[in-house]
mmCIF file of the C-alpha atoms, coordinates in Angstrom:
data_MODEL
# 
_entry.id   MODEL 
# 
loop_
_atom_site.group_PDB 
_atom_site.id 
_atom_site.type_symbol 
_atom_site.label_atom_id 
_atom_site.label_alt_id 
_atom_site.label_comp_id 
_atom_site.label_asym_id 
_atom_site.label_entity_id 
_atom_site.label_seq_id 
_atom_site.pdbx_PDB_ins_code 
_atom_site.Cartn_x 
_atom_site.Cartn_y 
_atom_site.Cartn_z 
_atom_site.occupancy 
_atom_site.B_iso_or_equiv 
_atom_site.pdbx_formal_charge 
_atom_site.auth_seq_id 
_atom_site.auth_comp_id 
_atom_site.auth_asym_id 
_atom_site.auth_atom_id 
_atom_site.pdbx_PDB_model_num 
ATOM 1   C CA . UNK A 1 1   ? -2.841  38.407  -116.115 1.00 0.00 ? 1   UNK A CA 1 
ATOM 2   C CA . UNK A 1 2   ? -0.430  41.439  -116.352 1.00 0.00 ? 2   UNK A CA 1 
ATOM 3   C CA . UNK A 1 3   ? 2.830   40.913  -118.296 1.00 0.00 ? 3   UNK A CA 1 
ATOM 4   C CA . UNK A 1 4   ? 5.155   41.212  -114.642 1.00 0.00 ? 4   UNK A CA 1 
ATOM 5   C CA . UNK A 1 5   ? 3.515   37.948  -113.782 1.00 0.00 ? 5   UNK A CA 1 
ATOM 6   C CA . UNK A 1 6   ? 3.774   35.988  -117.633 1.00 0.00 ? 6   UNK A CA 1 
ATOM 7   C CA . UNK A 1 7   ? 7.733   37.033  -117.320 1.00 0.00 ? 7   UNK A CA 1 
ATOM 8   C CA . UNK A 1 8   ? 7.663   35.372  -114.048 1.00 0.00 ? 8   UNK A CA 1 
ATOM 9   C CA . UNK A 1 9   ? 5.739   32.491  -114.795 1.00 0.00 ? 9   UNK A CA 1 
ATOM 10  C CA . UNK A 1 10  ? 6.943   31.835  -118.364 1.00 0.00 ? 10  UNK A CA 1 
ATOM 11  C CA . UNK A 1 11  ? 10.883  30.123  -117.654 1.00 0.00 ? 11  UNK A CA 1 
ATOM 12  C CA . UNK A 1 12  ? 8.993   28.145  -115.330 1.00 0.00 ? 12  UNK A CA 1 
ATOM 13  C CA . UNK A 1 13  ? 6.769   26.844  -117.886 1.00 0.00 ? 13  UNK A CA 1 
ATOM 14  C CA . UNK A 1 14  ? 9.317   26.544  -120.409 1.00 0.00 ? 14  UNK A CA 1 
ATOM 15  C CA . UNK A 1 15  ? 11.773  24.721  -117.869 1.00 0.00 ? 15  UNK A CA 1 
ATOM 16  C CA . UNK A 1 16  ? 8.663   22.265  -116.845 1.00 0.00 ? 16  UNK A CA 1 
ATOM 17  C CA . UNK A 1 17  ? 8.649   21.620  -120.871 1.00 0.00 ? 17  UNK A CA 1 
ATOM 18  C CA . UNK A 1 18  ? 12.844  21.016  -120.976 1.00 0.00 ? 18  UNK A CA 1 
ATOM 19  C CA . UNK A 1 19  ? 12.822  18.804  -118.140 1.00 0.00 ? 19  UNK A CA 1 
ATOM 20  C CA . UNK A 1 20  ? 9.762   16.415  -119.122 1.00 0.00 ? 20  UNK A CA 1 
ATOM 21  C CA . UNK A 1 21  ? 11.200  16.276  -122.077 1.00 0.00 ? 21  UNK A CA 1 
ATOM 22  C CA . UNK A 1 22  ? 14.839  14.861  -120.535 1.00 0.00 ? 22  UNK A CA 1 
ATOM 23  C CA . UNK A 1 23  ? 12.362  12.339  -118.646 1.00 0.00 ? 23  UNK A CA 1 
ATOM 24  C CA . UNK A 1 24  ? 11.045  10.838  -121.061 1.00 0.00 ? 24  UNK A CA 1 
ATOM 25  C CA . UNK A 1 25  ? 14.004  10.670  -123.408 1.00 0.00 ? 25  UNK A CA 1 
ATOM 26  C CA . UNK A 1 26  ? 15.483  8.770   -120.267 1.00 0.00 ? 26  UNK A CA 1 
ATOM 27  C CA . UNK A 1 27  ? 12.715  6.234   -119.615 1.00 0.00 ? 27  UNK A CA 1 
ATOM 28  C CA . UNK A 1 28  ? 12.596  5.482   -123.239 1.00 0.00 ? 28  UNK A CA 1 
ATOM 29  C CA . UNK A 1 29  ? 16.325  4.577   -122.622 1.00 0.00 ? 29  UNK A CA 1 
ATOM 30  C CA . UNK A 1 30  ? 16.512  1.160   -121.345 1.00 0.00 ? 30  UNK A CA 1 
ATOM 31  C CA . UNK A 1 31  ? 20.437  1.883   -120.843 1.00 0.00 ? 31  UNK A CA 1 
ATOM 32  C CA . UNK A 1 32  ? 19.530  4.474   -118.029 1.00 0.00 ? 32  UNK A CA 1 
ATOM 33  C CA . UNK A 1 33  ? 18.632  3.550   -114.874 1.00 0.00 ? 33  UNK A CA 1 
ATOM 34  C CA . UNK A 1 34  ? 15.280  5.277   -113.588 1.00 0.00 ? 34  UNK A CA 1 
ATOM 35  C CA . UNK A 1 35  ? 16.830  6.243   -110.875 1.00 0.00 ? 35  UNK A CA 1 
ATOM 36  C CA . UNK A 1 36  ? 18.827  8.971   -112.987 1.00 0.00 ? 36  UNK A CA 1 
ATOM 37  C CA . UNK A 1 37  ? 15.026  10.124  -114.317 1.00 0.00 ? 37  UNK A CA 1 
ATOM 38  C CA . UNK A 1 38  ? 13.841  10.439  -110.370 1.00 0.00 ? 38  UNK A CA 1 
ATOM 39  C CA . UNK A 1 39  ? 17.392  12.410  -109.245 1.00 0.00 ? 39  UNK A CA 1 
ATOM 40  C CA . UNK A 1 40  ? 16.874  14.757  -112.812 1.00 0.00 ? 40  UNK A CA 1 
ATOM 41  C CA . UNK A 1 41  ? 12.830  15.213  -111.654 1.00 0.00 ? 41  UNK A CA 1 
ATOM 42  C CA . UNK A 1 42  ? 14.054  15.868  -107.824 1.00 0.00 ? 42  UNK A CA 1 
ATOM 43  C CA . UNK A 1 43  ? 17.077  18.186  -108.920 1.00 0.00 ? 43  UNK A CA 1 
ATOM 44  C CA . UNK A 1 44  ? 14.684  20.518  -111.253 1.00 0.00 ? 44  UNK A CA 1 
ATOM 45  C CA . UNK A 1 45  ? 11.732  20.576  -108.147 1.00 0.00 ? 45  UNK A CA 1 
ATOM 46  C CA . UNK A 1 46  ? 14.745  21.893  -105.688 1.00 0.00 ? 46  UNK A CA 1 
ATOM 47  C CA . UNK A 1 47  ? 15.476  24.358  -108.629 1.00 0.00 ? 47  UNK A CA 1 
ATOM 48  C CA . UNK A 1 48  ? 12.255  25.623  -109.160 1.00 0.00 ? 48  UNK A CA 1 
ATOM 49  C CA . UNK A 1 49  ? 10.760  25.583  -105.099 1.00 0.00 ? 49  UNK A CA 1 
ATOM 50  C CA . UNK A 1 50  ? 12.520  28.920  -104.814 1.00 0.00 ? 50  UNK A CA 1 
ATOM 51  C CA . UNK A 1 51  ? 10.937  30.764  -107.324 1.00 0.00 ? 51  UNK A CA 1 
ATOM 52  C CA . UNK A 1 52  ? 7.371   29.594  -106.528 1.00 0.00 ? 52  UNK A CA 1 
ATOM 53  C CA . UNK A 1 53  ? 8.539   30.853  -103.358 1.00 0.00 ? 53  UNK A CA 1 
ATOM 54  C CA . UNK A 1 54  ? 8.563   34.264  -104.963 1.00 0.00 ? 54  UNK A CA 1 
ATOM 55  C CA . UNK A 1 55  ? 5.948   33.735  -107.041 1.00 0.00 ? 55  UNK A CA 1 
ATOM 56  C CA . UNK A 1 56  ? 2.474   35.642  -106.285 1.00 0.00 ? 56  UNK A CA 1 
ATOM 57  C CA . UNK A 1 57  ? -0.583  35.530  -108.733 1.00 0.00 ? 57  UNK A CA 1 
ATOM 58  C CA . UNK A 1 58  ? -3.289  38.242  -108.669 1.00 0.00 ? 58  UNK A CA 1 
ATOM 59  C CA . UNK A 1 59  ? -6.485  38.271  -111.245 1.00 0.00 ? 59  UNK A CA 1 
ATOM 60  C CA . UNK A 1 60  ? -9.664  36.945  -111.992 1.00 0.00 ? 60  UNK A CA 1 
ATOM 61  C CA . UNK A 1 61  ? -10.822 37.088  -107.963 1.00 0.00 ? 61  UNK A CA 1 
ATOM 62  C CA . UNK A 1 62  ? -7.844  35.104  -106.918 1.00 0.00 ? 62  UNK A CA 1 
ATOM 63  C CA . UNK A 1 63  ? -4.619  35.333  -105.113 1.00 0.00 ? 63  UNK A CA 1 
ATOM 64  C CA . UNK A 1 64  ? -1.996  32.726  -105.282 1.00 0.00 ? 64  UNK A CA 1 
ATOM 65  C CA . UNK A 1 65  ? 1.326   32.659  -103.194 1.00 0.00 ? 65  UNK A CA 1 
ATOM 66  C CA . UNK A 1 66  ? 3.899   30.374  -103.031 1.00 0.00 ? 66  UNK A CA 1 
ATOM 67  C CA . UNK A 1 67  ? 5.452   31.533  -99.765  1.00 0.00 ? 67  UNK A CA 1 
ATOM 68  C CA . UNK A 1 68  ? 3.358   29.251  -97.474  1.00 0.00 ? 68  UNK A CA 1 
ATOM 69  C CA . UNK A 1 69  ? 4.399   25.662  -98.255  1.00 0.00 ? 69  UNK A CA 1 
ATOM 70  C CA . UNK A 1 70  ? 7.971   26.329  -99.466  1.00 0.00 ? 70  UNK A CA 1 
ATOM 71  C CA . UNK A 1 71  ? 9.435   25.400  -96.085  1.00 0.00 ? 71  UNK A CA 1 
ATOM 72  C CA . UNK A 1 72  ? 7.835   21.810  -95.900  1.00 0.00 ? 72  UNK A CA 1 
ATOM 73  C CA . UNK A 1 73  ? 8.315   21.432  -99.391  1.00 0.00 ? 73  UNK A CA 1 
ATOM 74  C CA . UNK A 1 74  ? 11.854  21.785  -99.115  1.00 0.00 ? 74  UNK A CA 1 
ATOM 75  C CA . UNK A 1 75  ? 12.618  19.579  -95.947  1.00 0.00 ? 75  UNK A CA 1 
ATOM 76  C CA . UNK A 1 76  ? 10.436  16.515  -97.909  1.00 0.00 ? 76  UNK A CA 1 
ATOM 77  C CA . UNK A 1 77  ? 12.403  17.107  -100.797 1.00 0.00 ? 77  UNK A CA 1 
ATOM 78  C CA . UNK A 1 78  ? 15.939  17.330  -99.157  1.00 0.00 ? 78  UNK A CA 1 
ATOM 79  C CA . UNK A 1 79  ? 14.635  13.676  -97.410  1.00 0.00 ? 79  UNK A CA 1 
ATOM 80  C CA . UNK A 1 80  ? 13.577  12.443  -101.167 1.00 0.00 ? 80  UNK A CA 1 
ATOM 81  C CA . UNK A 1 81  ? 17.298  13.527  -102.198 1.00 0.00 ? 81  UNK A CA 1 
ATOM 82  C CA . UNK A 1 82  ? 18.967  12.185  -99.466  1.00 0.00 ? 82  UNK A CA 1 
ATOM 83  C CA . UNK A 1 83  ? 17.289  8.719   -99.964  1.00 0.00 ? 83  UNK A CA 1 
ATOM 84  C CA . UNK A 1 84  ? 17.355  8.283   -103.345 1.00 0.00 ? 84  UNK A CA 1 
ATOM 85  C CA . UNK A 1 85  ? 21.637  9.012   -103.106 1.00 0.00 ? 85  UNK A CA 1 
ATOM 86  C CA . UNK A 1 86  ? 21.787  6.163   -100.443 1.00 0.00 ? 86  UNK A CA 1 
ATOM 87  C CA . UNK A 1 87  ? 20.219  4.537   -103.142 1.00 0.00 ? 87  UNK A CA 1 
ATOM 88  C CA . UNK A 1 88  ? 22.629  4.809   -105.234 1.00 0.00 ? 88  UNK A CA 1 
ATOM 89  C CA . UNK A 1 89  ? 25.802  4.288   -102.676 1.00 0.00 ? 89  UNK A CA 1 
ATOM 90  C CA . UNK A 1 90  ? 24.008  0.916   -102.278 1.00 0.00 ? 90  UNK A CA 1 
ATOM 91  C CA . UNK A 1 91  ? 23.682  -0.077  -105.795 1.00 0.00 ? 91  UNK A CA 1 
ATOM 92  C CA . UNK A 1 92  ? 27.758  1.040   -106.127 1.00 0.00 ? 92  UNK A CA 1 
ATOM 93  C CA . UNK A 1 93  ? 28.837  -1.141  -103.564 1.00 0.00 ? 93  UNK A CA 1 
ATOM 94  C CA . UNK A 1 94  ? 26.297  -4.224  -104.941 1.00 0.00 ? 94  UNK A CA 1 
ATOM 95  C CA . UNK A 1 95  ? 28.368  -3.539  -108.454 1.00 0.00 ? 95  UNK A CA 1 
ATOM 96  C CA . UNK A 1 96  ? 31.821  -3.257  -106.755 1.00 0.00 ? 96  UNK A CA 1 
ATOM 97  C CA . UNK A 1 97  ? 31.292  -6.986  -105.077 1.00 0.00 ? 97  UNK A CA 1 
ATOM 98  C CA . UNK A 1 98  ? 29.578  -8.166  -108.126 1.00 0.00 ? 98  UNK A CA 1 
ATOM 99  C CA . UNK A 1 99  ? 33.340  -7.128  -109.989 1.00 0.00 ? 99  UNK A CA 1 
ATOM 100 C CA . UNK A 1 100 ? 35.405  -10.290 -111.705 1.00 0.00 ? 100 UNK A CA 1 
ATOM 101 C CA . UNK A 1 101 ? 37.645  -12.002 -109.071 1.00 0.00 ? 101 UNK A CA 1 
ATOM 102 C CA . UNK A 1 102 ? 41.419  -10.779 -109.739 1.00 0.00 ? 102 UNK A CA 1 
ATOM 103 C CA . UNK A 1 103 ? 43.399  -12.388 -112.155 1.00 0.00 ? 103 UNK A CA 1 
ATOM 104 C CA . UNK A 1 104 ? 45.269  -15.789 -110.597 1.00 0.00 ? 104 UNK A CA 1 
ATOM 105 C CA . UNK A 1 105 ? 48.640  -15.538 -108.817 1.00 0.00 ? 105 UNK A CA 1 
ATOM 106 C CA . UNK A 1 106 ? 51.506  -16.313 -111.494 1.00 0.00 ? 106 UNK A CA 1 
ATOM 107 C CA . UNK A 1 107 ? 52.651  -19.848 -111.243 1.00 0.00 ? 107 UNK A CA 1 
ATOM 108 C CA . UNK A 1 108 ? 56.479  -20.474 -108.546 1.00 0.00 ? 108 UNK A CA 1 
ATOM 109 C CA . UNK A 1 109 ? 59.452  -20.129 -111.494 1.00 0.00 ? 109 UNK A CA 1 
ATOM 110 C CA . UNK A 1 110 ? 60.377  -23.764 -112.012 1.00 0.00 ? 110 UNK A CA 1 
ATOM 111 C CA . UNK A 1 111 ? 63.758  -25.062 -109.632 1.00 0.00 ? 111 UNK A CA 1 
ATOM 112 C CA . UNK A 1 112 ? 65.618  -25.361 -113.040 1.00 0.00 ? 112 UNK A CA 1 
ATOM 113 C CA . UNK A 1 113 ? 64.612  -21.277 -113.603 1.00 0.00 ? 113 UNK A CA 1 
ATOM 114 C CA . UNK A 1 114 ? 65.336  -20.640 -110.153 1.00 0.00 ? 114 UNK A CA 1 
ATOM 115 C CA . UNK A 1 115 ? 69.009  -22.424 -109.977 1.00 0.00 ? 115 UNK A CA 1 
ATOM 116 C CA . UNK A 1 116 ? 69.898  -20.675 -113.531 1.00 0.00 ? 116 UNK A CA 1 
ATOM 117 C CA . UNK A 1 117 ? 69.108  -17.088 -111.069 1.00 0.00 ? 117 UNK A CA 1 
ATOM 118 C CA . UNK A 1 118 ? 72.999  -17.949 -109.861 1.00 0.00 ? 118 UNK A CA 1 
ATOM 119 C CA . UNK A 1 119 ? 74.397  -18.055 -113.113 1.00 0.00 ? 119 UNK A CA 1 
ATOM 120 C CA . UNK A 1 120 ? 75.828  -15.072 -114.871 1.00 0.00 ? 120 UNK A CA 1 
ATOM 121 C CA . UNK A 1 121 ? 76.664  -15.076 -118.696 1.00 0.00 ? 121 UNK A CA 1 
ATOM 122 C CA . UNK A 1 122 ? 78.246  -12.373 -120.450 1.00 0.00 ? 122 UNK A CA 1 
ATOM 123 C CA . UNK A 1 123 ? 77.560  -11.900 -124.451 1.00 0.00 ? 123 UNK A CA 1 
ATOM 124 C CA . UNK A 1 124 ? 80.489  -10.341 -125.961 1.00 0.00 ? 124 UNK A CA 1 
ATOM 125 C CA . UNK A 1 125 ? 79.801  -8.818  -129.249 1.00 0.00 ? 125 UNK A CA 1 
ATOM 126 C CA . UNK A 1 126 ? 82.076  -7.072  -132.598 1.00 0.00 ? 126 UNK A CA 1 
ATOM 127 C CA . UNK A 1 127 ? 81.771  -4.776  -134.471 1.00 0.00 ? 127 UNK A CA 1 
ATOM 128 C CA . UNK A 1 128 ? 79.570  -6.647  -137.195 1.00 0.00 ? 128 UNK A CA 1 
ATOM 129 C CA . UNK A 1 129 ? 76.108  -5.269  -136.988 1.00 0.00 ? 129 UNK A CA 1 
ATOM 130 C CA . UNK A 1 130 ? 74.852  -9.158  -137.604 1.00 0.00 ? 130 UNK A CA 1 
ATOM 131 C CA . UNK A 1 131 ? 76.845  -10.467 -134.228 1.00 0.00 ? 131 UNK A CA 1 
ATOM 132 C CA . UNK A 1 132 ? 75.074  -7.556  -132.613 1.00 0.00 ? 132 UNK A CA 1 
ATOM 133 C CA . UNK A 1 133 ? 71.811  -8.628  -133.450 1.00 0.00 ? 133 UNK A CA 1 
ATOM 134 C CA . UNK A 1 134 ? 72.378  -12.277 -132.229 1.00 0.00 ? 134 UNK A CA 1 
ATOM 135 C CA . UNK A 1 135 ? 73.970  -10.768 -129.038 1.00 0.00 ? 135 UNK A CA 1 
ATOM 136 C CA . UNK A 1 136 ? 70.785  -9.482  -128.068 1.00 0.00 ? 136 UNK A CA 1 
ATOM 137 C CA . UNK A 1 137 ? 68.823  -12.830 -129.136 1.00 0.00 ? 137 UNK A CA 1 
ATOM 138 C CA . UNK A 1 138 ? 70.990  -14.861 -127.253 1.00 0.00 ? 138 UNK A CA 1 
ATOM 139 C CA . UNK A 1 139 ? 70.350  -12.022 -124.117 1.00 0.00 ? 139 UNK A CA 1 
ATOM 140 C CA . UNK A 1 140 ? 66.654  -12.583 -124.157 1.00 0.00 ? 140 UNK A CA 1 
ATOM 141 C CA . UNK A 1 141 ? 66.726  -16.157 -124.689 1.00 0.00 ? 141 UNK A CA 1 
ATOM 142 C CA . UNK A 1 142 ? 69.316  -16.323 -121.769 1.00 0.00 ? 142 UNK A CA 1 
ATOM 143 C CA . UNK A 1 143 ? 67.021  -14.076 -119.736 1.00 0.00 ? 143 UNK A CA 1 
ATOM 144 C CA . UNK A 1 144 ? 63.335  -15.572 -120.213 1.00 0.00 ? 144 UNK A CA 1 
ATOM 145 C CA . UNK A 1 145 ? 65.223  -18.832 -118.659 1.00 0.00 ? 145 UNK A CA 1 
ATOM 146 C CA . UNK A 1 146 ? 66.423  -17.210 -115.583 1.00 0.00 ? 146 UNK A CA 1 
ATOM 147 C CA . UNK A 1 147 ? 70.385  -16.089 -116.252 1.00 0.00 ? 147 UNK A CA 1 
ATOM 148 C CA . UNK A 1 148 ? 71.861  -13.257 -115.134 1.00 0.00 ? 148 UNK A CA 1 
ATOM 149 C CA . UNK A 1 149 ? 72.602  -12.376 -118.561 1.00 0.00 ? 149 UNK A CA 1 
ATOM 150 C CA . UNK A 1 150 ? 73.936  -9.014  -120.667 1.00 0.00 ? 150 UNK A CA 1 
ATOM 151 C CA . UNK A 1 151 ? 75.555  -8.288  -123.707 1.00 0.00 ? 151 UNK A CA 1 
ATOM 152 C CA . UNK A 1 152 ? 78.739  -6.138  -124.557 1.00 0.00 ? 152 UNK A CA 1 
ATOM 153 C CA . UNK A 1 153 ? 80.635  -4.655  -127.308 1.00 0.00 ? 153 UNK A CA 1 
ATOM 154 C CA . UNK A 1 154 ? 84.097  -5.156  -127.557 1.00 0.00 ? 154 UNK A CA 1 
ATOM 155 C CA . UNK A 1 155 ? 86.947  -4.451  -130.547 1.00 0.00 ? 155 UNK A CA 1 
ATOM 156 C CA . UNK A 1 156 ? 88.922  -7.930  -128.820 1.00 0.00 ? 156 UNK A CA 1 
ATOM 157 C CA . UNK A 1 157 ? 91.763  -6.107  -129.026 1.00 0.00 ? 157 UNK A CA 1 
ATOM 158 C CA . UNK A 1 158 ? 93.255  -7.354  -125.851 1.00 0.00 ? 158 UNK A CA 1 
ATOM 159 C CA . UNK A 1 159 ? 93.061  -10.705 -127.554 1.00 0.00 ? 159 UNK A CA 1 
ATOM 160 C CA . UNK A 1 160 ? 96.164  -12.018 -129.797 1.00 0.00 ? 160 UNK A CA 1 
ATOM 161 C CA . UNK A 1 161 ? 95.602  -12.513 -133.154 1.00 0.00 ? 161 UNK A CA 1 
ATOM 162 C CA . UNK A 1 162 ? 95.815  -16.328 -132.579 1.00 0.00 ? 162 UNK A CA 1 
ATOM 163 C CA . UNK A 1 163 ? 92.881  -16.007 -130.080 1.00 0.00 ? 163 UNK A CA 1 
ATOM 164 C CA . UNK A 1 164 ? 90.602  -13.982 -132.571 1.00 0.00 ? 164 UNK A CA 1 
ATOM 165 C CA . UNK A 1 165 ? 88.259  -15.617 -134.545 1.00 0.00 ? 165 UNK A CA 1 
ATOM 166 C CA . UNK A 1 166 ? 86.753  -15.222 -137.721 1.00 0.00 ? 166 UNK A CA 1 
ATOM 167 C CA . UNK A 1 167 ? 83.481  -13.373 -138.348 1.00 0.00 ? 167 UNK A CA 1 
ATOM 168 C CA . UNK A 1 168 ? 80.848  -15.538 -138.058 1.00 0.00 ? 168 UNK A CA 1 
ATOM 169 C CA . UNK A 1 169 ? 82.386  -17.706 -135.492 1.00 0.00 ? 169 UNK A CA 1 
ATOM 170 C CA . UNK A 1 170 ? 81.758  -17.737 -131.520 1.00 0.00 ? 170 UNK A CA 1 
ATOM 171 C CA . UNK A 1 171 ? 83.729  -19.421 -128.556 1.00 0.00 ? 171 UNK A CA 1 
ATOM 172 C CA . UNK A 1 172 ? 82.607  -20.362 -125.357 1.00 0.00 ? 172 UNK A CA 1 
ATOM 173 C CA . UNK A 1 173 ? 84.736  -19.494 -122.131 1.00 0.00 ? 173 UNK A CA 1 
ATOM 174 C CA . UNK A 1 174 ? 83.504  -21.454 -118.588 1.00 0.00 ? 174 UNK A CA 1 
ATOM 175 C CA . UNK A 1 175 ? 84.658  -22.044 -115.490 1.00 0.00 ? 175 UNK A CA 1 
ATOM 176 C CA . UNK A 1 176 ? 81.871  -25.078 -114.441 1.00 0.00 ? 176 UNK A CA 1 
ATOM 177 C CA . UNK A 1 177 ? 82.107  -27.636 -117.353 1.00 0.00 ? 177 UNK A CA 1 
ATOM 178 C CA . UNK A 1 178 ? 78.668  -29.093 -115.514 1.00 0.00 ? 178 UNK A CA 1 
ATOM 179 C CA . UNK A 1 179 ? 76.921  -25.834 -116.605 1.00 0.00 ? 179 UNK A CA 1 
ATOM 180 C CA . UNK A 1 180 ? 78.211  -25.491 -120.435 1.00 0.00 ? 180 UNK A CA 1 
ATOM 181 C CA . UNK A 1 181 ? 75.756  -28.099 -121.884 1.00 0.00 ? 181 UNK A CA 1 
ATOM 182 C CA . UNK A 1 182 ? 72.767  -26.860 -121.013 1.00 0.00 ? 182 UNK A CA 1 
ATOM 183 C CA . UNK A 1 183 ? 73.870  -23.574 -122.232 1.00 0.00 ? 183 UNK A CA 1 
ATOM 184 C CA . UNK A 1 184 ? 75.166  -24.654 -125.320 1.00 0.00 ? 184 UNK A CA 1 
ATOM 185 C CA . UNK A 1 185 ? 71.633  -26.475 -125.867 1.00 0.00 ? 185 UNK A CA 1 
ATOM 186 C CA . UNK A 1 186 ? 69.983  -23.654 -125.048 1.00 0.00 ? 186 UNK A CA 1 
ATOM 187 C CA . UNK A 1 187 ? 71.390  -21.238 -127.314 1.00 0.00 ? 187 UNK A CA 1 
ATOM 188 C CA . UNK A 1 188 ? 71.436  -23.752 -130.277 1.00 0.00 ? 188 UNK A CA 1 
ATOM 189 C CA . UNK A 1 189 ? 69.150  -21.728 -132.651 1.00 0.00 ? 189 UNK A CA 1 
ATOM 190 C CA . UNK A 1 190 ? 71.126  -19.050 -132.125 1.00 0.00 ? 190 UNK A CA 1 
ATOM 191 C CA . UNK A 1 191 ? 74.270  -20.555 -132.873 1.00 0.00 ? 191 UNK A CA 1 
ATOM 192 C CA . UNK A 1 192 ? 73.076  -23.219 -135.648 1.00 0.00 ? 192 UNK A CA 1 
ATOM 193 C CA . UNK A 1 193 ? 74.571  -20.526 -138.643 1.00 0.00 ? 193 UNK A CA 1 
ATOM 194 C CA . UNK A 1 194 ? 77.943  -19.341 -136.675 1.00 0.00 ? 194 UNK A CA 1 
ATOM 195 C CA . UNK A 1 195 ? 81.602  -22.085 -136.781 1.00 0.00 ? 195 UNK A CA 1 
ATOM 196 C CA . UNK A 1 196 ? 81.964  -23.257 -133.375 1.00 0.00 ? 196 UNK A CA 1 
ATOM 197 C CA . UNK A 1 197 ? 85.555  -22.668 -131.746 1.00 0.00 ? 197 UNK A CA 1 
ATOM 198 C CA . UNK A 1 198 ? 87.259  -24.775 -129.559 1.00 0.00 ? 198 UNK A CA 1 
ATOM 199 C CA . UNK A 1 199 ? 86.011  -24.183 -125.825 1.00 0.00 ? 199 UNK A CA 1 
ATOM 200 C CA . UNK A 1 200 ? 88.264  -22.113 -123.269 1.00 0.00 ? 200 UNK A CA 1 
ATOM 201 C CA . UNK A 1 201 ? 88.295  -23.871 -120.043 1.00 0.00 ? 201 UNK A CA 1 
ATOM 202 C CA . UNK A 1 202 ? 89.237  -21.235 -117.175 1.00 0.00 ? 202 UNK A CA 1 
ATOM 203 C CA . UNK A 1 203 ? 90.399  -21.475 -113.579 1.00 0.00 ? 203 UNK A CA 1 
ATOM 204 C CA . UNK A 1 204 ? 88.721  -18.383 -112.538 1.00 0.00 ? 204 UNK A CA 1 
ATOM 205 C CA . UNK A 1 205 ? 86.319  -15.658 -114.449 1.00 0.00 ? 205 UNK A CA 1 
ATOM 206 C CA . UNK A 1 206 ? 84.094  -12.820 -112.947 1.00 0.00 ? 206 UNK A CA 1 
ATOM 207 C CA . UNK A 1 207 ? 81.341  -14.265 -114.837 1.00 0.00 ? 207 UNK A CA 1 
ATOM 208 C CA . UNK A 1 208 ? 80.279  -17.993 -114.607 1.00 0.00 ? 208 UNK A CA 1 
ATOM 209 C CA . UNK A 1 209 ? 80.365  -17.911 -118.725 1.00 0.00 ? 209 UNK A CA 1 
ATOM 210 C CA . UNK A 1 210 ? 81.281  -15.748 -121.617 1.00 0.00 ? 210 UNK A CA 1 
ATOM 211 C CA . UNK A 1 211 ? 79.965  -16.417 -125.361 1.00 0.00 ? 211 UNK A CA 1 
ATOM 212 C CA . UNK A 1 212 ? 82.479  -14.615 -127.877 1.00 0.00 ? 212 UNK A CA 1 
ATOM 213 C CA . UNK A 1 213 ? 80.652  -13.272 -131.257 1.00 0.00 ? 213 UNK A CA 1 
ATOM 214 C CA . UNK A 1 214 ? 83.327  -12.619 -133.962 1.00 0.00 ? 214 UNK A CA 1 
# 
C-alpha cells in the first residue's frame, strides 16, 4: 500500500475509532436516549460517504473504488436521517402533553376585599424615623386587605399647635363613622404602642380616611 493511500485512509480509521468510542460511552449511559447514539452513528456515515467517494485502493491484484455506491448510499441515508428526526419531533410533542397541568386559577378576592377596593386611606407620617416605619406597616397591612392605601410625609405645619400631637401619638380623621371600626381593628398591632387621640369627624375629605403619625 503506498503512503498517498495510508494518508487517505488513516483519518478515516482514526475517526471510525473516535466515533465508536462516543457510542459506546452513550449506550453505557442509561441517561441518553439511543436515539442520540443512532443520530451520532448516522451523522459520522454522512461525514465520511464523501470521502469513500474519493477514495480508490490499488495493490495486491485489487482495485477498490468508492465512487459506485455513493449515490444510493446517500439517498438511504438522507431517508434514515429524516426518519429518525420525525422520531424525535414525536417523542417532543409526547413530552410536551405529558407536562404538569398549570398551576390553579387564584381564588375571587373575598366581597369584604372587594368593597374595601372603594376605600381610600391616607397615612400621614413626621419626621420621626420610627412613625415612618409604622407608616409603611400600616400601608401594607392596609393594602394586602384591599384599600386604596399610601403613605405621606408631612412637617403638620398647617396644623395649630392645639391640633398637633405628641410623638408617639396618632389621630384618626373620617368622613363614614360606619367604616372607622373596622379600620381601627385592623390596624390594632400597629397602633397597640402609640396614645390614641380623640377622633376628627369631617363633613367632607378627598380621602375616605386619614391616620395622623406624630
Amino acid at each position: 500500500m503506498s503512503a498517498d493511500s495510508l494518508l487517505k485512509i488513516a483519518p478515516l480509521i482514526g475517526g471510525t475509532l473516535l466515533i465508536l468510542v462516543g457510542l459506546v460511552a452513550i449506550l453505557r449511559n442509561p441517561g441518553i436516549s439511543n436515539v442520540f447514539a443512532g443520530l451520532l452513528a448516522l451523522g459520522a456515515l454522512f461525514f465520511v460517504i464523501p470521502e469513500l467517494a474519493n477514495f480508490k485502493f490499488k495493490g495486491l491484484g485489487m482495485e477498490f473504488s468508492g465512487e459506485a455506491a455513493t449515490t444510493g448510499q446517500v439517498t438511504e441515508l438522507a431517508a434514515s436521517i429524516n426518519a429518525r428526526l420525525e422520531d424525535i419531533k414525536s417523542a417532543i410533542a409526547d413530552l410536551s402533553k405529558r407536562a404538569a397541568p398549570a398551576a390553579p386559577a387564584p381564588a375571587p378576592p373575598s366581597a369584604e376585599f372587594s368593597a374595601n377596593r372603594n376605600a381610600t386611606v391616607v397615612i400621614v407620617y413626621s419626621g420621626d424615623p420610627k412613625a415612618k416605619a409604622i407608616a409603611k406597616q400600616m400601608e401594607s397591612a392596609l393594602l394586602k386587605e384591599g384599600y386604596q392605601a399610601s403613605s405621606v410625609y408631612s412637617d403638620y405645619t398647617e396644623l395649630s399647635a392645639g391640633n398637633r400631637g405628641q410623638a408617639g401619638s396618632v389621630r384618626y380623621v373620617y368622613t363614614d363613622t360606619g367604616k372607622i371600626s373596622a379600620l381601627k381593628q385592623l390596624l390594632a398591632p400597629e397602633t397597640s404602642g402609640l396614645t390614641i387621640l380623640p377622633d376628627d369627624t369631617r363633613q367632607q375629605m378627598s380621602a375616605d380616611a386619614q391616620i395622623l403619625l406624630f
